[in-house]
């Protein structure tokens, strides 16, 4: 074990390389660039021995991962924002083809106008592609999650691509220490990749040809079942990883001081980490409020949200907006509660375009919700 | 190569879903004979995705990966990289795409894969239209041809994909036509044995798309070559050679047939003859071809 003091991107690259993918295909975009540059350094110093395809676009990056995965190799890529959006068609393709590609997405604003700061609309807008989506809040969590992502994606009860999300700059470019286990620990944990299906000249099969409604219906249903399986496999795989490496990151939620809480704050990504300080302060001031930081957006942890709704009123902060509706997390939390709980839910849209969300802001949002002075959905900082 | 020496293996099976007289299946059959069973093929959206037949059936006896319309070359890049990592350099990776997937929506991925020196063969079967979606114009559709999106005839000339490919200076590029089986087989065989990126384009006269009778597919290809509307050539390490009649046309040893001899059989050009001859457009078509050959002569005819 060594301690690596580095940025989220470079720690993600370290994890990706230690998972020993046979093929990496990627295209640079701020703020993901330092991640693919780090992989290029590992190619140069011999630490990464796989193929590194410097494709001409993110669309081709995902296509190349699809091709490599279909040919039976473990694959990895990384992107952000516009790169992720350019991949959209192929995100569906990878998931429908049941190819366990692992990707890091650095959450960044979508233009116009051009803005490179944090915002989660990029990945949230891909939530229906069939990918498992995990949101991290520290560099250690990034390392652990990337390693576990390969295990999850390749698990025979899942066989779906996994997207590990980290917020632009707050995580991607901020140095924090992470414990890195030795290579053998990772090798033993992941094992050798055995593809679920592959292009094989000894068993010539046509993949992805024209298909009638009956079979297609089954394919979609099987994907849904795979996502549901991930709900219990995500924590289970995390427990196995803890046994192997000593670290645990892997529940659907990270709960913080939720015992006796009458109000529970739900947030994701870096806001999720910042929320802990806010919870400490609020509890000190006598408020019965706890935190449930959502790690896994797909599959959506419906049962866990219902449990929270039975215990407390819910406060939801979204760093995204489904224009014409509401924050995506708020939306899904309310859907989960429907008919199951009388809990009040209050939603805040905050931090769009990279606007800072400090623990003080989070405290203010919680106080408004607790006092009951907030409307159902609030654009924080622009109430007037 | 004599007919008796053609590989006997059939990787395109009977009972596929193509139209009668389909040039794509003629091309596929020849190409797969030359490539053999140690081939993985990547197919984007195009008529071939239909020709493969309906899941769970297939008309291919080699592994095939379907991929999105614009994605053949990028998908093949991934397959090739994976096989190289696995040490399976004995397997040929081939992309098989239409002119739409090559000239238009897939040109970026293709150019990228060629520039990266990907070890694969990219084959474009060019029927000069989007036929899968019901005969719309593509960048390969010739001037004045009717399609459902160029109702009174296309206003623009086709782009010369061959010249675009040559600008990549890949080890092997060629143009052929389904009407010349020997030419197809020898070019594919040659490409198979050259490392690095290879591009082969096959003219594929499409009966429903060009509006001619389905027993005339082979003839339409021959007339295209005889008239100089299409040419057979290969370029190996920047050394250009024209083949067959195209060589004779280049060297002015035979005059090409007037292009009218080719287009008059195709309903897609019928508006140039009825109700009266459209001399202006007929001349423009001929001039485009004459100019093309003059350009070829300037570039490739050694004095
Ligand atoms: C992104 C995208 N846009 C459009 C289509 C619809 N589409 C499918 S095949 C095709 C045309 C294919 O033309 P070509 O590549 O020439 O092959 P052909 O059909 O002629 O065999 C089109 C427009 C698609 N599948 N994907
Ligand atoms: S439309 Fe043309 S290319 Fe397509 S299957 Fe029919 S004949 Fe073949
Ligand atoms: Mg076509």
XYZ file of C-alpha atoms and ligand atoms in Angstrom:
722
model
C 0.000 0.000 0.000
C 1.190 3.511 -0.778
C -0.344 6.929 -0.217
C -0.833 8.885 -3.417
C -1.318 12.624 -2.962
C -2.779 13.737 -6.245
C -5.756 15.085 -8.130
C -8.991 13.186 -8.710
C -8.178 12.780 -12.388
C -4.723 11.364 -11.772
C -6.028 9.025 -9.099
C -8.760 7.860 -11.478
C -6.081 7.220 -14.126
C -4.039 5.256 -11.589
C -7.041 3.101 -10.746
C -7.908 2.582 -14.412
C -4.371 1.485 -15.266
C -4.196 -0.826 -12.245
C -7.390 -2.535 -13.438
C -5.313 -3.536 -16.491
C -7.738 -2.804 -19.313
C -6.466 -4.184 -22.604
C -7.782 -1.218 -24.573
C -8.211 2.436 -23.629
C -9.635 4.823 -26.235
C -10.098 8.452 -25.302
C -10.273 12.034 -26.509
C -9.294 15.082 -24.459
C -11.729 17.651 -23.080
C -11.353 20.035 -20.163
C -11.544 19.068 -17.296
C -10.898 15.410 -18.137
C -7.662 16.149 -20.017
C -5.255 15.491 -17.170
C -6.766 12.028 -16.797
C -5.966 10.963 -20.363
C -2.582 12.672 -20.126
C -1.825 10.637 -17.025
C -2.666 7.452 -18.930
C -0.346 8.580 -21.745
C 2.420 8.926 -19.129
C 1.731 5.381 -17.946
C 2.031 4.245 -21.572
C 5.352 6.069 -21.892
C 6.808 4.673 -18.661
C 5.607 1.151 -19.406
C 3.201 0.919 -16.474
C 0.288 0.585 -18.886
C 0.804 -2.206 -21.374
C -2.582 -2.175 -23.111
C -3.512 -0.450 -26.359
C -4.107 3.270 -26.039
C -6.081 4.532 -29.047
C -5.962 8.307 -29.428
C -9.183 8.555 -31.419
C -10.417 11.613 -33.316
C -13.569 12.165 -31.210
C -15.423 10.979 -28.143
C -17.933 9.297 -30.397
C -15.143 7.192 -31.832
C -13.718 6.647 -28.336
C -16.926 4.948 -27.298
C -17.147 3.067 -30.621
C -13.607 1.783 -30.196
C -14.392 0.677 -26.639
C -17.460 -1.079 -27.983
C -15.418 -2.824 -30.685
C -12.669 -3.813 -28.261
C -15.113 -5.005 -25.650
C -16.996 -7.007 -28.289
C -13.708 -8.602 -29.287
C -13.342 -9.761 -25.679
C -11.120 -7.159 -24.022
C -11.499 -5.091 -20.856
C -11.887 -1.428 -21.861
C -11.788 2.005 -20.275
C -12.417 5.581 -21.376
C -12.991 8.976 -19.831
C -14.762 12.123 -20.934
C -16.794 15.106 -19.798
C -19.706 17.318 -20.784
C -19.807 17.806 -24.576
C -17.726 14.677 -25.025
C -20.283 12.660 -23.113
C -23.098 14.208 -25.123
C -21.348 13.382 -28.396
C -21.204 9.758 -27.227
C -24.919 9.615 -26.518
C -25.918 7.209 -29.298
C -23.029 4.923 -28.458
C -23.825 4.976 -24.730
C -27.112 3.357 -25.582
C -25.280 1.016 -27.939
C -22.767 -0.165 -25.333
C -25.506 -0.828 -22.794
C -27.880 -2.569 -25.217
C -24.996 -4.677 -26.531
C -24.267 -5.569 -22.869
C -20.635 -4.512 -23.035
C -18.973 -3.806 -19.670
C -17.104 -0.644 -20.653
C -15.959 1.477 -17.702
C -15.848 5.252 -18.093
C -15.014 8.207 -15.891
C -17.078 11.284 -16.567
C -15.976 14.591 -15.154
C -19.199 16.509 -14.523
C -19.012 19.794 -16.398
C -21.420 22.443 -17.650
C -22.971 22.146 -21.112
C -22.718 25.114 -23.520
C -23.531 27.556 -24.863
C -21.959 29.659 -23.435
C -18.761 27.833 -22.865
C -18.175 27.089 -19.213
C -15.847 24.446 -17.835
C -17.043 24.366 -14.232
C -19.037 21.761 -12.384
C -22.638 20.906 -13.150
C -24.245 17.489 -13.376
C -26.531 18.014 -16.348
C -24.116 16.139 -18.616
C -24.408 12.761 -16.922
C -27.937 13.281 -15.667
C -29.062 13.721 -19.267
C -27.633 10.234 -19.981
C -29.522 8.554 -17.180
C -31.769 6.540 -19.517
C -28.952 4.981 -21.550
C -28.709 1.861 -19.392
C -25.368 2.748 -17.786
C -24.833 2.309 -14.069
C -24.053 5.776 -12.695
C -22.004 6.391 -9.553
C -21.100 9.817 -8.137
C -17.968 10.258 -6.024
C -17.072 12.818 -3.391
C -13.388 12.232 -2.578
C -10.260 10.989 -4.299
C -10.147 7.827 -2.214
C -13.694 7.132 -3.282
C -12.736 7.719 -6.906
C -9.950 5.167 -6.667
C -12.081 2.566 -4.935
C -15.059 3.147 -7.210
C -13.111 2.869 -10.464
C -11.649 -0.476 -9.364
C -15.059 -1.718 -8.230
C -16.656 -0.437 -11.436
C -14.824 -3.077 -13.482
C -15.959 -5.805 -11.107
C -19.526 -4.540 -11.263
C -19.640 -4.043 -15.006
C -18.227 -7.486 -15.668
C -20.274 -9.302 -13.015
C -22.264 -11.996 -14.779
C -25.469 -10.797 -13.121
C -24.886 -7.256 -14.415
C -22.859 -7.079 -17.678
C -23.554 -3.399 -18.198
C -21.291 -0.390 -18.679
C -20.479 1.728 -15.624
C -19.990 5.500 -15.481
C -18.009 6.847 -12.527
C -18.733 10.549 -12.117
C -16.522 13.107 -10.454
C -17.207 16.809 -10.261
C -15.125 19.149 -12.391
C -12.177 20.772 -10.590
C -13.548 20.270 -7.067
C -12.511 16.649 -7.489
C -10.824 16.388 -10.886
C -8.158 18.993 -10.129
C -7.930 18.925 -6.338
C -5.187 16.978 -4.644
C -6.200 14.741 -1.779
C -4.492 11.677 -0.419
C -5.671 8.243 -1.449
C -4.430 4.877 -0.292
C -3.364 2.774 -3.245
C -3.143 -0.956 -2.628
C -0.475 -2.989 -4.362
C -1.086 -4.319 -7.849
C -1.520 -7.874 -6.625
C -4.486 -6.848 -4.462
C -6.214 -5.318 -7.483
C -5.352 -8.284 -9.716
C -6.712 -10.745 -7.159
C -9.861 -8.695 -6.665
C -10.708 -8.227 -10.339
C -9.402 -11.477 -11.762
C -9.018 -11.954 -15.474
C -11.813 -10.635 -17.649
C -14.032 -13.357 -19.076
C -16.370 -11.818 -21.628
C -20.046 -12.604 -21.518
C -20.036 -12.745 -25.317
C -17.443 -11.992 -27.962
C -16.674 -11.919 -31.645
C -15.130 -15.323 -32.171
C -14.044 -16.877 -35.434
C -14.598 -20.335 -33.942
C -18.191 -19.495 -33.158
C -19.268 -17.109 -35.908
C -22.224 -15.109 -34.645
C -23.883 -11.929 -35.906
C -24.408 -9.375 -33.147
C -26.879 -6.550 -33.348
C -28.726 -7.391 -36.545
C -32.359 -6.631 -37.171
C -34.601 -7.798 -34.360
C -38.345 -8.098 -33.933
C -40.375 -6.631 -31.066
C -40.611 -9.888 -29.080
C -36.870 -10.293 -28.689
C -36.298 -6.579 -28.291
C -38.754 -6.417 -25.420
C -36.799 -9.206 -23.719
C -33.507 -7.378 -24.182
C -34.828 -4.278 -22.447
C -36.310 -6.342 -19.654
C -32.998 -8.149 -19.145
C -31.191 -4.804 -18.888
C -33.625 -3.657 -16.244
C -33.090 -6.867 -14.279
C -29.337 -6.391 -14.507
C -29.672 -2.893 -13.046
C -31.853 -4.232 -10.252
C -29.216 -6.892 -9.529
C -26.672 -4.107 -9.220
C -28.606 -2.704 -6.263
C -27.444 -5.507 -4.003
C -24.220 -6.284 -5.838
C -22.856 -2.738 -5.467
C -22.675 -2.962 -1.648
C -21.609 -6.598 -1.767
C -18.720 -5.913 -4.126
C -17.731 -2.964 -1.955
C -17.574 -5.277 1.072
C -15.326 -7.646 -0.868
C -13.144 -4.697 -1.804
C -12.938 -3.635 1.820
C -11.774 -7.108 2.740
C -9.116 -6.879 0.056
C -7.984 -3.283 0.415
C -9.253 -2.004 3.753
C -11.391 0.707 2.219
C -15.127 0.795 1.922
C -16.872 2.862 -0.657
C -19.765 1.214 -2.195
C -23.193 1.677 -0.692
C -25.991 3.203 -2.657
C -26.012 6.008 -0.074
C -23.475 7.270 2.374
C -25.395 8.088 5.555
C -24.122 10.735 7.949
C -25.653 11.367 11.366
C -29.097 10.189 10.322
C -30.040 8.587 13.678
C -33.049 10.453 15.141
C -33.001 12.889 12.235
C -36.366 14.475 11.482
C -35.014 16.012 8.296
C -32.634 14.281 5.914
C -30.647 16.063 3.253
C -30.082 14.213 -0.016
C -27.272 15.426 -2.239
C -24.662 14.086 -4.631
C -21.050 14.557 -5.645
C -18.992 17.326 -4.119
C -22.060 18.991 -2.572
C -22.553 15.694 -0.782
C -19.128 16.019 0.826
C -19.614 19.686 1.700
C -22.963 18.815 3.272
C -21.278 16.987 6.158
C -19.921 20.262 7.532
C -23.354 21.832 7.223
C -24.923 18.899 9.078
C -22.387 19.242 11.917
C -23.208 22.935 12.308
C -26.956 22.414 12.080
C -26.896 19.652 14.667
C -24.797 21.829 16.947
C -27.511 24.474 16.644
C -30.027 21.851 17.763
C -31.586 20.823 14.431
C -32.394 17.158 13.994
C -31.023 16.865 10.481
C -28.878 14.178 8.860
C -27.329 13.533 5.463
C -27.852 10.801 2.894
C -25.300 11.338 0.139
C -26.509 9.509 -2.911
C -23.696 7.614 -4.635
C -25.671 5.566 -7.107
C -28.134 7.311 -9.384
C -28.627 4.313 -11.658
C -29.929 1.936 -10.504
C -31.986 4.385 -8.460
C -32.156 3.318 -4.794
C -35.939 3.532 -4.513
C -36.250 1.290 -1.440
C -33.646 3.267 0.504
C -35.371 6.554 -0.343
C -38.646 5.109 0.929
C -36.970 4.128 4.185
C -35.689 7.673 4.566
C -39.161 8.986 3.806
C -40.616 6.874 6.599
C -38.173 8.450 9.056
C -37.943 12.098 8.054
C -38.857 14.953 5.752
C -36.476 15.118 2.827
C -34.427 18.026 1.524
C -32.970 17.512 -1.937
C -30.216 19.535 -3.605
C -29.793 19.124 -7.350
C -26.831 20.445 -9.338
C -28.851 19.852 -12.491
C -32.221 20.786 -13.870
C -34.455 18.773 -16.148
C -35.759 21.841 -17.934
C -39.537 21.841 -18.031
C -39.700 19.592 -14.989
C -37.451 19.887 -11.933
C -34.146 18.704 -10.485
C -33.617 15.087 -11.500
C -32.880 13.773 -8.017
C -35.847 15.661 -6.539
C -38.053 14.252 -9.251
C -36.982 10.682 -8.627
C -37.093 11.018 -4.839
C -40.727 12.136 -5.023
C -41.557 9.313 -7.409
C -40.033 6.833 -4.969
C -42.067 8.257 -2.071
C -45.352 8.178 -3.949
C -47.961 6.220 -2.019
C -45.347 5.046 0.471
C -44.770 8.024 2.726
C -46.299 11.271 3.927
C -42.865 12.871 4.119
C -42.550 16.400 2.864
C -39.937 16.867 0.173
C -38.308 20.198 -0.622
C -36.060 20.616 -3.631
C -33.284 23.104 -4.298
C -31.569 23.806 -7.592
C -28.084 25.011 -6.718
C -24.623 25.452 -8.151
C -25.510 25.400 -11.849
C -22.783 26.692 -14.138
C -20.223 25.980 -11.427
C -21.673 28.494 -8.965
C -20.057 27.823 -5.624
C -22.124 25.908 -3.071
C -20.540 26.327 0.337
C -21.532 24.570 3.555
C -23.089 27.891 4.591
C -25.320 27.773 1.505
C -26.263 24.208 2.358
C -27.077 25.245 5.908
C -29.294 28.042 4.627
C -31.140 25.661 2.314
C -31.690 23.182 5.122
C -32.914 25.894 7.477
C -35.442 27.128 4.924
C -36.726 23.626 4.432
C -36.865 22.910 8.155
C -38.728 26.167 8.867
C -41.122 25.314 6.076
C -40.588 28.702 4.413
C -39.307 27.225 1.153
C -41.513 26.624 -1.852
C -41.596 23.054 -3.127
C -38.741 23.697 -5.538
C -36.368 26.614 -5.002
C -33.697 28.085 -7.282
C -31.248 28.731 -4.487
C -29.773 32.205 -4.543
C -32.367 33.542 -6.980
C -35.520 33.275 -4.895
C -36.711 36.775 -5.753
C -7.130 -15.797 -61.357
C -9.280 -18.274 -63.246
C -12.804 -19.030 -62.099
C -11.751 -22.526 -61.036
C -9.184 -21.015 -58.653
C -11.673 -18.906 -56.698
C -11.849 -19.906 -53.036
C -14.666 -22.438 -52.621
C -15.631 -21.318 -49.114
C -18.935 -19.479 -48.930
C -19.214 -17.152 -45.942
C -22.362 -15.485 -47.238
C -25.077 -18.052 -46.740
C -28.184 -18.713 -48.769
C -31.488 -17.199 -47.806
C -30.399 -13.655 -47.115
C -32.824 -10.771 -47.298
C -31.479 -8.717 -50.220
C -33.466 -7.577 -53.260
C -33.152 -9.722 -56.375
C -30.198 -8.564 -58.459
C -28.546 -6.992 -55.422
C -24.986 -5.834 -56.049
C -24.118 -5.780 -52.352
C -24.566 -9.537 -52.067
C -22.488 -10.124 -55.213
C -19.770 -7.997 -53.670
C -20.057 -9.586 -50.242
C -19.836 -13.072 -51.613
C -16.628 -12.266 -53.480
C -15.119 -10.276 -50.649
C -15.809 -12.990 -48.100
C -14.379 -15.638 -50.410
C -11.175 -13.635 -50.567
C -11.085 -12.790 -46.862
C -11.926 -16.286 -45.645
C -13.295 -17.471 -42.308
C -10.625 -15.890 -40.140
C -12.327 -12.541 -40.530
C -14.334 -10.331 -38.205
C -16.593 -7.905 -40.020
C -17.951 -4.622 -38.715
C -21.148 -3.415 -40.395
C -22.831 -0.049 -39.842
C -26.440 0.775 -40.690
C -26.909 0.132 -44.434
C -28.624 -2.430 -46.669
C -26.234 -5.088 -45.401
C -27.750 -4.860 -41.931
C -30.936 -6.084 -43.612
C -29.176 -8.608 -45.828
C -27.854 -10.241 -42.625
C -31.466 -11.258 -41.943
C -33.608 -11.113 -38.855
C -32.297 -12.169 -35.410
C -31.888 -15.020 -34.387
C -30.924 -15.901 -37.963
C -27.958 -14.683 -39.928
C -26.663 -15.009 -43.451
C -23.030 -14.629 -42.409
C -20.723 -17.492 -41.543
C -18.153 -15.218 -39.928
C -18.497 -13.147 -36.742
C -20.193 -9.827 -37.470
C -20.549 -6.797 -35.231
C -23.213 -4.327 -36.235
C -22.538 -0.770 -35.217
C -24.106 2.664 -35.608
C -24.239 4.310 -39.043
C -21.247 6.631 -38.635
C -19.163 4.242 -36.602
C -17.745 1.418 -38.755
C -14.124 2.549 -38.825
C -14.048 3.482 -35.138
C -15.677 0.213 -34.092
C -13.209 -1.702 -36.247
C -10.344 0.219 -34.581
C -11.451 -1.169 -31.246
C -11.790 -4.724 -32.532
C -8.344 -4.496 -34.107
C -6.718 -3.117 -30.945
C -8.261 -5.853 -28.819
C -7.139 -8.619 -31.180
C -3.615 -7.194 -31.219
C -3.534 -7.231 -27.409
C -4.770 -10.806 -27.460
C -2.063 -11.767 -29.949
C -4.669 -12.709 -32.547
C -2.914 -11.089 -35.483
C -4.036 -13.996 -37.669
C -7.567 -12.535 -37.832
C -8.475 -9.961 -40.494
C -10.636 -7.049 -39.361
C -12.833 -5.678 -42.135
C -15.346 -2.861 -42.087
C -18.045 -3.141 -44.743
C -20.053 0.051 -45.222
C -22.194 1.800 -47.796
C -21.370 5.065 -49.526
C -23.524 6.961 -47.036
C -21.632 5.449 -44.126
C -18.362 6.250 -45.872
C -18.623 9.497 -47.866
C -20.983 11.275 -45.512
C -21.732 10.396 -41.907
C -18.764 8.068 -41.364
C -16.008 10.050 -43.069
C -14.609 11.434 -39.812
C -14.220 8.055 -38.146
C -12.776 6.628 -41.375
C -10.243 9.409 -41.795
C -9.231 9.038 -38.143
C -8.744 5.293 -38.419
C -6.644 5.673 -41.585
C -4.526 8.409 -40.019
C -3.914 6.201 -36.967
C -2.604 3.474 -39.302
C -5.205 1.000 -38.064
C -4.484 -2.463 -39.403
C -7.775 -3.207 -41.125
C -9.521 -3.247 -44.488
C -12.265 -0.700 -44.985
C -14.559 -1.710 -47.816
C -17.151 0.674 -49.180
C -19.805 -0.751 -51.455
C -20.948 2.248 -53.365
C -24.468 2.139 -54.751
C -24.438 5.936 -54.982
C -27.425 6.373 -52.677
C -28.817 5.710 -49.223
C -30.738 2.675 -50.307
C -31.587 1.285 -46.866
C -33.762 4.300 -46.122
C -35.387 4.229 -49.540
C -33.115 5.955 -52.106
C -31.937 9.336 -50.848
C -28.994 11.309 -52.171
C -25.518 10.770 -50.783
C -22.193 12.468 -51.437
C -21.600 9.683 -53.976
C -24.779 10.302 -55.977
C -23.858 11.588 -59.439
C -24.993 14.911 -60.833
C -28.546 14.989 -62.203
C -29.551 11.622 -60.751
C -33.032 11.349 -59.332
C -33.378 10.274 -55.719
C -36.269 10.837 -53.320
C -34.436 13.886 -51.940
C -33.312 15.171 -55.368
C -36.627 14.900 -57.082
C -35.700 16.751 -60.259
C -32.116 15.478 -60.264
C -29.155 16.163 -57.982
C -27.756 19.675 -58.388
C -24.233 18.841 -57.253
C -21.512 16.537 -58.532
C -20.394 13.554 -56.473
C -17.285 13.878 -54.350
C -14.233 11.875 -55.331
C -13.752 9.717 -52.274
C -10.823 7.947 -53.911
C -8.883 11.206 -54.034
C -9.760 11.945 -50.418
C -8.500 8.499 -49.416
C -5.292 8.925 -51.419
C -4.536 12.061 -49.416
C -4.112 9.762 -46.405
C -1.218 7.957 -48.151
C -2.183 4.568 -46.802
C -0.330 1.428 -47.955
C -3.148 0.244 -50.202
C -6.233 1.823 -51.737
C -8.266 0.572 -54.680
C -11.438 1.009 -56.656
C -13.207 -1.919 -58.216
C -16.705 -2.966 -59.264
C -18.883 -6.010 -58.624
C -18.954 -6.719 -62.366
C -15.289 -7.745 -62.273
C -15.079 -10.675 -59.822
C -11.445 -11.343 -60.547
C -10.538 -7.724 -59.913
C -12.493 -7.725 -56.633
C -10.950 -10.955 -55.397
C -7.402 -10.029 -56.343
C -7.633 -6.592 -54.727
C -9.127 -7.918 -51.497
C -6.564 -10.711 -51.386
C -3.745 -8.252 -51.890
C -5.116 -5.934 -49.197
C -5.452 -8.826 -46.767
C -1.733 -9.434 -46.922
C -0.628 -5.826 -46.435
C -0.290 -4.523 -42.873
C -1.809 -1.154 -41.980
C -4.928 0.578 -43.250
C -6.425 -0.490 -46.580
C -9.384 1.055 -48.396
C -11.278 -0.630 -51.207
C -14.340 0.832 -52.833
C -16.633 -1.341 -54.911
C -19.133 0.173 -57.320
C -22.459 -1.549 -56.717
C -25.207 -0.770 -59.264
C -28.478 -1.081 -57.372
C -31.566 -2.031 -59.458
C -34.258 -0.366 -57.331
C -32.080 2.649 -56.610
C -30.865 3.312 -60.115
C -34.125 2.173 -61.651
C -32.997 -0.594 -63.975
C -34.113 -4.164 -64.412
C -32.721 -6.586 -61.839
C -31.043 -8.795 -64.469
C -28.834 -5.896 -65.565
C -26.734 -5.375 -62.396
C -23.484 -6.713 -63.850
C -24.004 -4.908 -67.155
C -24.572 -1.574 -65.392
C -21.228 -1.964 -63.653
C -19.439 -2.798 -66.887
C -20.964 0.171 -68.691
C -19.903 2.444 -65.830
C -16.306 1.344 -66.371
C -16.519 1.386 -70.188
C -17.835 4.932 -70.109
C -15.280 6.131 -67.570
C -18.043 7.006 -65.111
C -16.222 4.615 -62.796
C -12.635 3.437 -62.863
C -10.653 0.454 -61.707
C -7.364 1.321 -60.037
C -5.139 0.452 -57.176
C -2.580 2.502 -55.354
C 0.104 0.640 -53.456
C 2.494 2.752 -51.394
C 1.648 5.795 -53.493
C 2.249 3.966 -56.780
C -0.911 4.248 -58.844
C -1.968 1.625 -61.389
C -5.147 1.649 -63.434
C -6.541 -1.768 -64.242
C -8.416 -3.383 -67.114
C -10.286 -1.052 -69.430
C -9.600 1.882 -67.123
C -5.887 1.531 -67.928
C -6.647 1.665 -71.648
C -8.853 4.717 -71.158
C -6.157 6.449 -69.111
C -3.543 5.745 -71.767
C -6.008 6.777 -74.482
C -5.604 3.372 -76.105
C -9.389 3.129 -76.300
C -11.912 5.925 -76.133
C -14.430 5.620 -73.308
C -18.025 5.057 -74.396
C -20.133 8.216 -74.200
C -21.605 8.390 -70.694
C -25.067 8.392 -72.234
C -24.477 4.712 -73.045
C -24.483 4.104 -69.288
C -27.150 6.465 -68.055
C -29.763 5.779 -70.721
C -30.569 2.420 -69.111
C -31.169 3.951 -65.703
C -34.566 5.324 -64.767
C -32.910 7.723 -62.314
C -31.716 9.733 -65.334
C -34.872 9.346 -67.441
C -35.858 12.999 -66.924
C -32.787 13.907 -69.005
C -34.356 12.213 -72.039
C -38.096 12.753 -71.588
C -40.128 14.687 -72.526
C -37.144 16.167 -74.360
C -33.369 15.834 -74.162
C -31.781 18.023 -71.514
C -28.641 18.821 -73.496
C -27.237 21.121 -70.864
C -27.219 18.571 -68.090
C -26.167 15.724 -70.377
C -23.162 17.803 -71.422
C -22.335 18.640 -67.820
C -22.296 14.963 -66.901
C -19.955 14.178 -69.774
C -17.712 17.123 -68.952
C -17.356 16.025 -65.314
C -16.096 12.641 -66.483
C -13.794 14.103 -69.150
C -12.301 16.488 -66.593
C -11.824 13.689 -64.105
C -9.836 11.658 -66.624
C -7.762 14.672 -67.615
C -6.913 15.115 -63.950
C -6.009 11.414 -63.659
C -3.782 11.699 -66.727
C -1.982 14.721 -65.316
C -1.373 12.958 -62.014
C -0.755 9.383 -63.026
C 0.245 9.068 -66.680
C 3.995 8.800 -66.829
C 5.336 10.502 -69.955
C -27.316 8.413 -37.075
C -28.199 7.805 -38.091
N -28.804 8.586 -39.003
C -29.600 8.032 -39.935
C -29.806 6.689 -39.968
C -30.738 6.119 -40.988
N -30.014 5.362 -42.009
C -29.808 4.030 -41.915
S -28.991 3.380 -43.193
C -28.985 4.875 -43.990
C -28.420 5.023 -45.349
C -27.336 4.081 -45.637
O -26.766 4.431 -46.842
P -25.455 3.717 -47.323
O -24.399 3.834 -46.297
O -25.113 4.222 -48.658
O -25.844 2.170 -47.387
P -27.000 1.533 -48.299
O -28.263 1.686 -47.570
O -27.000 2.253 -49.589
O -26.625 0.106 -48.408
C -29.571 5.869 -43.210
C -29.718 7.276 -43.631
C -29.158 5.910 -38.984
N -29.287 4.572 -38.906
N -28.362 6.494 -38.083
S -31.677 -1.600 -52.352
Fe -29.970 -2.121 -53.714
S -28.198 -2.479 -52.402
Fe -30.028 -2.507 -51.109
S -30.568 -4.681 -50.953
Fe -31.758 -3.816 -52.663
S -30.479 -4.143 -54.463
Fe -29.178 -4.455 -52.668
Mg -25.461 3.382 -50.492
